[in-house]
Short mmCIF file of C-alpha atoms in Angstrom, two decimals:
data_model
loop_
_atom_site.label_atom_id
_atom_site.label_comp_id
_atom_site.label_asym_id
_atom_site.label_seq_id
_atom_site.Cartn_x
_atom_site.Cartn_y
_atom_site.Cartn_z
CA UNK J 30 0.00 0.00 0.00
CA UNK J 31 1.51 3.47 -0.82
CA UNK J 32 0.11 7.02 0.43
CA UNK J 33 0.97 10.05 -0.76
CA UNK J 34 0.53 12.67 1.64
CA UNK J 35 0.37 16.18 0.45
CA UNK J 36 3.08 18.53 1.70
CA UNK J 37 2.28 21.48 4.52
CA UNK J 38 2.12 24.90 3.00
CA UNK J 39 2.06 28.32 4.40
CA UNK J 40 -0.83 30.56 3.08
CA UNK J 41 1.39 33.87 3.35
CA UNK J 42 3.81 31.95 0.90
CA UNK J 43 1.07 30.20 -1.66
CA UNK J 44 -1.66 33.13 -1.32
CA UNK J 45 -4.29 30.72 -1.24
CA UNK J 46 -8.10 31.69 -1.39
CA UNK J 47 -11.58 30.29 -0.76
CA UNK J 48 -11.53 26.40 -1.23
CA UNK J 49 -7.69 26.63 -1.51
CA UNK J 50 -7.62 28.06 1.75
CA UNK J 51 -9.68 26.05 3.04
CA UNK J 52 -8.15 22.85 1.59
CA UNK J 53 -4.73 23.97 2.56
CA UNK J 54 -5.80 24.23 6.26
CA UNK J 55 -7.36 20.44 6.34
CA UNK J 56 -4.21 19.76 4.82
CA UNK J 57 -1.95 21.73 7.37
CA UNK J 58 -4.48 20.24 10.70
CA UNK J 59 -3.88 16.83 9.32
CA UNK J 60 -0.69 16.51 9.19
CA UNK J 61 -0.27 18.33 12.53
CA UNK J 62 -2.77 15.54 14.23
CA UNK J 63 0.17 12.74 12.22
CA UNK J 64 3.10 14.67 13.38
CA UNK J 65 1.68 14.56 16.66
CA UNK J 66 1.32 10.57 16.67
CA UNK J 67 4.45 10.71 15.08
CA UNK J 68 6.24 12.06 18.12
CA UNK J 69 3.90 9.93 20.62
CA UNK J 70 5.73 6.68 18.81
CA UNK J 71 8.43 7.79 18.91
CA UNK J 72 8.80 8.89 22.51
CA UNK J 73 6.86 5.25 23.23
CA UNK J 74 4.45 7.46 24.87
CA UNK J 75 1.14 5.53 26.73
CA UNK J 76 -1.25 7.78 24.88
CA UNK J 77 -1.14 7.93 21.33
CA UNK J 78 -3.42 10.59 19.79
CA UNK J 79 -4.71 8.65 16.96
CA UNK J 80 -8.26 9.84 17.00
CA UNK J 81 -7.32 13.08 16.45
CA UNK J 82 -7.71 13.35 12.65
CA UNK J 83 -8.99 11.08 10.11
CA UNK J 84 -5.78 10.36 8.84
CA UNK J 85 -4.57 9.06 11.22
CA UNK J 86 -6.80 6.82 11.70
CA UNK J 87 -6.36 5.51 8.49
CA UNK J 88 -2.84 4.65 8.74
CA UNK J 89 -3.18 3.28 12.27
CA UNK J 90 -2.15 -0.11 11.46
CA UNK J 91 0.75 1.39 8.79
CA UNK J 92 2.35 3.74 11.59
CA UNK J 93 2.00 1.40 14.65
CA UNK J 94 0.74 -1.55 14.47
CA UNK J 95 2.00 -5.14 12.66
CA UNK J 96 3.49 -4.09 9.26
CA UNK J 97 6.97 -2.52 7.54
CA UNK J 98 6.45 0.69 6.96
CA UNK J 99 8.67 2.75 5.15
CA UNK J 100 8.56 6.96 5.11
CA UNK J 101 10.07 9.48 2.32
CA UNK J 102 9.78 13.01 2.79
CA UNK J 103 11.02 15.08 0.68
CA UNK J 104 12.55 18.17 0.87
CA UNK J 105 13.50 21.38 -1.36
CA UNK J 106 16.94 22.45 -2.42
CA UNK J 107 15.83 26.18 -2.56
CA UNK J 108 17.45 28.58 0.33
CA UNK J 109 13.87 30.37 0.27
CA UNK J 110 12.23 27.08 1.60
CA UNK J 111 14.83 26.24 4.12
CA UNK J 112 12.30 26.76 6.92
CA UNK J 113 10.17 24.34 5.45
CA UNK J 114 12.86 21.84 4.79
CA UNK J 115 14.12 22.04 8.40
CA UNK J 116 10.63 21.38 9.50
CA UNK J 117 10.81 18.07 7.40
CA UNK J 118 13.76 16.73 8.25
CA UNK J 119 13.37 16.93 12.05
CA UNK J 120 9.87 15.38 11.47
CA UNK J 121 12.03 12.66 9.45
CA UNK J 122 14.44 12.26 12.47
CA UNK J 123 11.34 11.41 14.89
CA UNK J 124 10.39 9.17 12.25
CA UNK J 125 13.04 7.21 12.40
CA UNK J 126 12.85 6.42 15.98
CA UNK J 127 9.75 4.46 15.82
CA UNK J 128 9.64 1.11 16.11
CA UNK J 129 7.07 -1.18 14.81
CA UNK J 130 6.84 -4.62 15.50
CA UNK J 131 5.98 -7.03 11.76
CA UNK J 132 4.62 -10.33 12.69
CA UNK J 133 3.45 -13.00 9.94
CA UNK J 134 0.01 -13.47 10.70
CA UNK J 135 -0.62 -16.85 10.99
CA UNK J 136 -3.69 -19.06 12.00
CA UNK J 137 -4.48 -22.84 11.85
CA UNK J 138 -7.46 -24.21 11.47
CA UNK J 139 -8.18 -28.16 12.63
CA UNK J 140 -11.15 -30.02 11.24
CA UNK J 141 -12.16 -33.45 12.72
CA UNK J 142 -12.55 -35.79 10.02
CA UNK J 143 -15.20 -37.51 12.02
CA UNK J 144 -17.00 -34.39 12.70
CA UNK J 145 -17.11 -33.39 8.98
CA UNK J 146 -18.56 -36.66 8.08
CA UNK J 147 -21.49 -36.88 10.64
CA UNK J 148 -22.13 -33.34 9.20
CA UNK J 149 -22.60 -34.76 5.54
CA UNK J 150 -24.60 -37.63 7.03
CA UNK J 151 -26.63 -35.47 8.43
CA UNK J 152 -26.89 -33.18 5.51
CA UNK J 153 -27.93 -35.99 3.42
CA UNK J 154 -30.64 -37.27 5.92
CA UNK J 155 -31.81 -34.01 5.65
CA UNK J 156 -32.91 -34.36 1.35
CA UNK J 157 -35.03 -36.45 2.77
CA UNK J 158 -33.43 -40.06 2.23
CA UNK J 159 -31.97 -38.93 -1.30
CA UNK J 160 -28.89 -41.33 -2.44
CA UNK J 161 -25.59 -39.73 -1.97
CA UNK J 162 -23.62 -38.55 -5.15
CA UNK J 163 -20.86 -40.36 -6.27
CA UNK J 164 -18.30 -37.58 -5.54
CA UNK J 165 -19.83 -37.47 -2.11
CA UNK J 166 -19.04 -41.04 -1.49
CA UNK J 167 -15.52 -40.39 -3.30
CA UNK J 168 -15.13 -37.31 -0.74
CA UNK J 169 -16.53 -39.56 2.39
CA UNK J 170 -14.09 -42.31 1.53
CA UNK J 171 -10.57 -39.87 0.69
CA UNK J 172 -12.23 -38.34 4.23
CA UNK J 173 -12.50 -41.66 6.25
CA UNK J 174 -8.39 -42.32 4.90
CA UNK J 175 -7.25 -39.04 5.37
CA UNK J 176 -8.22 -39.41 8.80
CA UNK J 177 -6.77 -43.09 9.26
CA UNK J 178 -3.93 -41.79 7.91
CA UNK J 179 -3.74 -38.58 10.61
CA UNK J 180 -4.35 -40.93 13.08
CA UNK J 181 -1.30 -43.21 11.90
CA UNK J 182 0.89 -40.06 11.86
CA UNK J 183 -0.39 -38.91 14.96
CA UNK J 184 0.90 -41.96 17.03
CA UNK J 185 4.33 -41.93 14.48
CA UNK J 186 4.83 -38.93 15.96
CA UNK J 187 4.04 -39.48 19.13
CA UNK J 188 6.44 -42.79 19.10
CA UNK J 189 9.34 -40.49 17.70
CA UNK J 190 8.33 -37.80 20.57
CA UNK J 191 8.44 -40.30 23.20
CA UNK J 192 11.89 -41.63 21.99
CA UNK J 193 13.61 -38.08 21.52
CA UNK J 194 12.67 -37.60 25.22
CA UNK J 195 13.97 -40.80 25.66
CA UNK J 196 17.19 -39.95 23.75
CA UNK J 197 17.78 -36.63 25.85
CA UNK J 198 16.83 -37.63 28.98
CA UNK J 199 20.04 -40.02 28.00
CA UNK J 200 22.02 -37.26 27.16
CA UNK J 201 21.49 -35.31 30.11
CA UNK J 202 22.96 -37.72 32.51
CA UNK J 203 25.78 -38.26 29.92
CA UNK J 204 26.24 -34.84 30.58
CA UNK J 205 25.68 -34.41 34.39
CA UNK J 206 28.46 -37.98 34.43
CA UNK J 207 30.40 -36.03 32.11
CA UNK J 208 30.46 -32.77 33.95
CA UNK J 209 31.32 -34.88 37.50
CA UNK J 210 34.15 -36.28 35.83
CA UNK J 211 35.55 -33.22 34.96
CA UNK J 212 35.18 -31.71 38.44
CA UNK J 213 37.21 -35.15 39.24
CA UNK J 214 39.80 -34.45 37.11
CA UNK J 215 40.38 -30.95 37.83
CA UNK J 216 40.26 -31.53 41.29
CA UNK J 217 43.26 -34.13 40.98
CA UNK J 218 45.09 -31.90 38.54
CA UNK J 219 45.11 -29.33 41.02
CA UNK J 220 46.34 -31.74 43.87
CA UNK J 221 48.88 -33.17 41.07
CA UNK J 222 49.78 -29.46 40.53
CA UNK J 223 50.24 -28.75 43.86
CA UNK J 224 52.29 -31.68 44.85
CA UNK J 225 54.25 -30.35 42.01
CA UNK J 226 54.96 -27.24 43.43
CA UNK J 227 55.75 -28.72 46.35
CA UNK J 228 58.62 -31.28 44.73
CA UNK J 229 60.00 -28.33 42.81
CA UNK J 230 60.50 -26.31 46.05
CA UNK J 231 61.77 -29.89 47.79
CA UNK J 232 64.31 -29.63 44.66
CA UNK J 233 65.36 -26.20 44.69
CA UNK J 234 66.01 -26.62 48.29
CA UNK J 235 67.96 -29.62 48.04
CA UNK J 236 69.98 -28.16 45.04
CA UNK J 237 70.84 -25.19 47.40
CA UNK J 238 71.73 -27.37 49.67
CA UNK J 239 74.27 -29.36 47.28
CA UNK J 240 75.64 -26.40 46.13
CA UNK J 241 76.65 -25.57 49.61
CA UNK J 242 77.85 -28.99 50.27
CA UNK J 243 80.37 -28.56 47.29
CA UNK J 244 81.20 -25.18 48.19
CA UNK J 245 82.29 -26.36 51.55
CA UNK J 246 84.09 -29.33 50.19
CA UNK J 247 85.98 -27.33 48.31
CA UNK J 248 87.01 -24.99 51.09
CA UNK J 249 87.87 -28.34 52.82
CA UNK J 250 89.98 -29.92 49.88
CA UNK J 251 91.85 -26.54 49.74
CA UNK J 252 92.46 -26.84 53.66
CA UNK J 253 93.47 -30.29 53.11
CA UNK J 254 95.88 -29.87 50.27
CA UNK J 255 97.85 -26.55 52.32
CA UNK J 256 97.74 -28.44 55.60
CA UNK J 257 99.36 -31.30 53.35
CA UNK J 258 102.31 -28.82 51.80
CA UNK J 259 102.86 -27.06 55.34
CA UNK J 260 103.69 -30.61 56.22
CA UNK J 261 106.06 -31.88 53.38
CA UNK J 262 108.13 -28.03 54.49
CA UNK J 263 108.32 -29.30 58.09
CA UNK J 264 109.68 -32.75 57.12
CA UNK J 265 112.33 -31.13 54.93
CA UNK J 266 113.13 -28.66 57.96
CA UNK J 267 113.49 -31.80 60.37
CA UNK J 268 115.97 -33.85 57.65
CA UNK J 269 117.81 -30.53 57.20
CA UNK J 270 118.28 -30.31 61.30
CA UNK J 271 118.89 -33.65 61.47
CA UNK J 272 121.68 -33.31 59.46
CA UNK J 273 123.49 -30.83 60.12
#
């Protein structure tokens, strides 16, 4: 559906007389009521002044309601209408902030198979006895198959129903077995983790302790071996005074 809504005028501008007048202020008030109901939507206001003109009334279900709407306005280029086009582009800007909400309407309708053939019974006791058509027999019969053939589908379905409950109530304690595992295994990695930390600091310790073991050692080996040359001088100094 497309509208074309005439443009706002001013009457100083377009000099309009008589019915012009007159049609240019219906015009003016009208659009006034929409821009109104324009800037209720768009504010999400509780009131919306819909009743207000005719118009708007029209295009309830286009402005607000359950469609896609789409809005051009259209402005002059002309620096003598620059009021006019800053008028329409702010009333564009509101525009844009309202929301609509476009739903596919939808609706099913069920009919009993059973129920549609007591109808035609009953329809056909009602000529009075007459003998029932051919094509009415045909249309009783597809009927009387069509709903065998519901019914068949109905308890296929229910079968699959029952067995893709079946199915994820399976699922859900894989799941719940699953998720206690992992809790398991974290838990142990963290102990494993821990005792790690622990035999790395056991380590470092006892590689601090090595290192100090060696460093004293050393200190020792180097005691040993001067102790061992002070000794060798003193033997030479007891042969020499021996001797002489």
């Amino acid at each position: 559906c497309v509208v074309d809504l005439a443009g706002s005028e001013r009457v100083k501008k377009s000099g309009a007389e008589g019915a012009q007048f007159k049609e240019a202020t219906n015009i003016n008030r009208s659009l006034l009521a929409f821009g109104n109901v324009v800037s209720a939507l768009a504010a999400k206001k509780a009131h919306v002044p819909l009743r207000d003109s005719k118009l708007t009334r029209i295009l309830d279900g286009s402005i607000g309601g359950n469609c896609k709407t789409a809005l051009l306005v259209c402005a002059s280029p002309l620096a003598e209408h620059s009021g006019e086009t800053l008028n329409a582009l702010d009333f564009a800007s509101r525009a844009m902030r309202v929301e609509v909400n476009a739903r596919v309407n939808t609706s099913i309708v069920e009919v009993c198979a059973k129920t549609l053939l007591s109808d035609l019974s009953e329809d056909a006791d009602g000529l009075g006895g007459m003998p029932l058509s051919a094509e009415l027999l045909e249309l009783r019969r597809r009927s009387a198959e069509l709903a065998e053939k519901a019914q068949v589908e109905a308890k296929r379905k229910d079968q699959a129903l029952l067995e893709a409950e079946k199915q994820a109530r399976k699922l859900q304690e894989m799941v719940e077995s699953a998720e206690k595992k992992g809790k398991s295994w974290k838990a142990e990695a963290d102990s494993l983790r821990q005792s790690s930390k622990a035999a790395t600091g056991e380590a470092e310790t006892l590689r601090q302790n090595l290192a100090k073991w060696e460093k004293r050692a050393n200190e020792l080996e180097k005691a040993a071996q001067t102790s061992s040359a002070e000794i060798e001088k003193l033997k030479t100094q007891l042969k020499e005074a021996e001797k002489s």
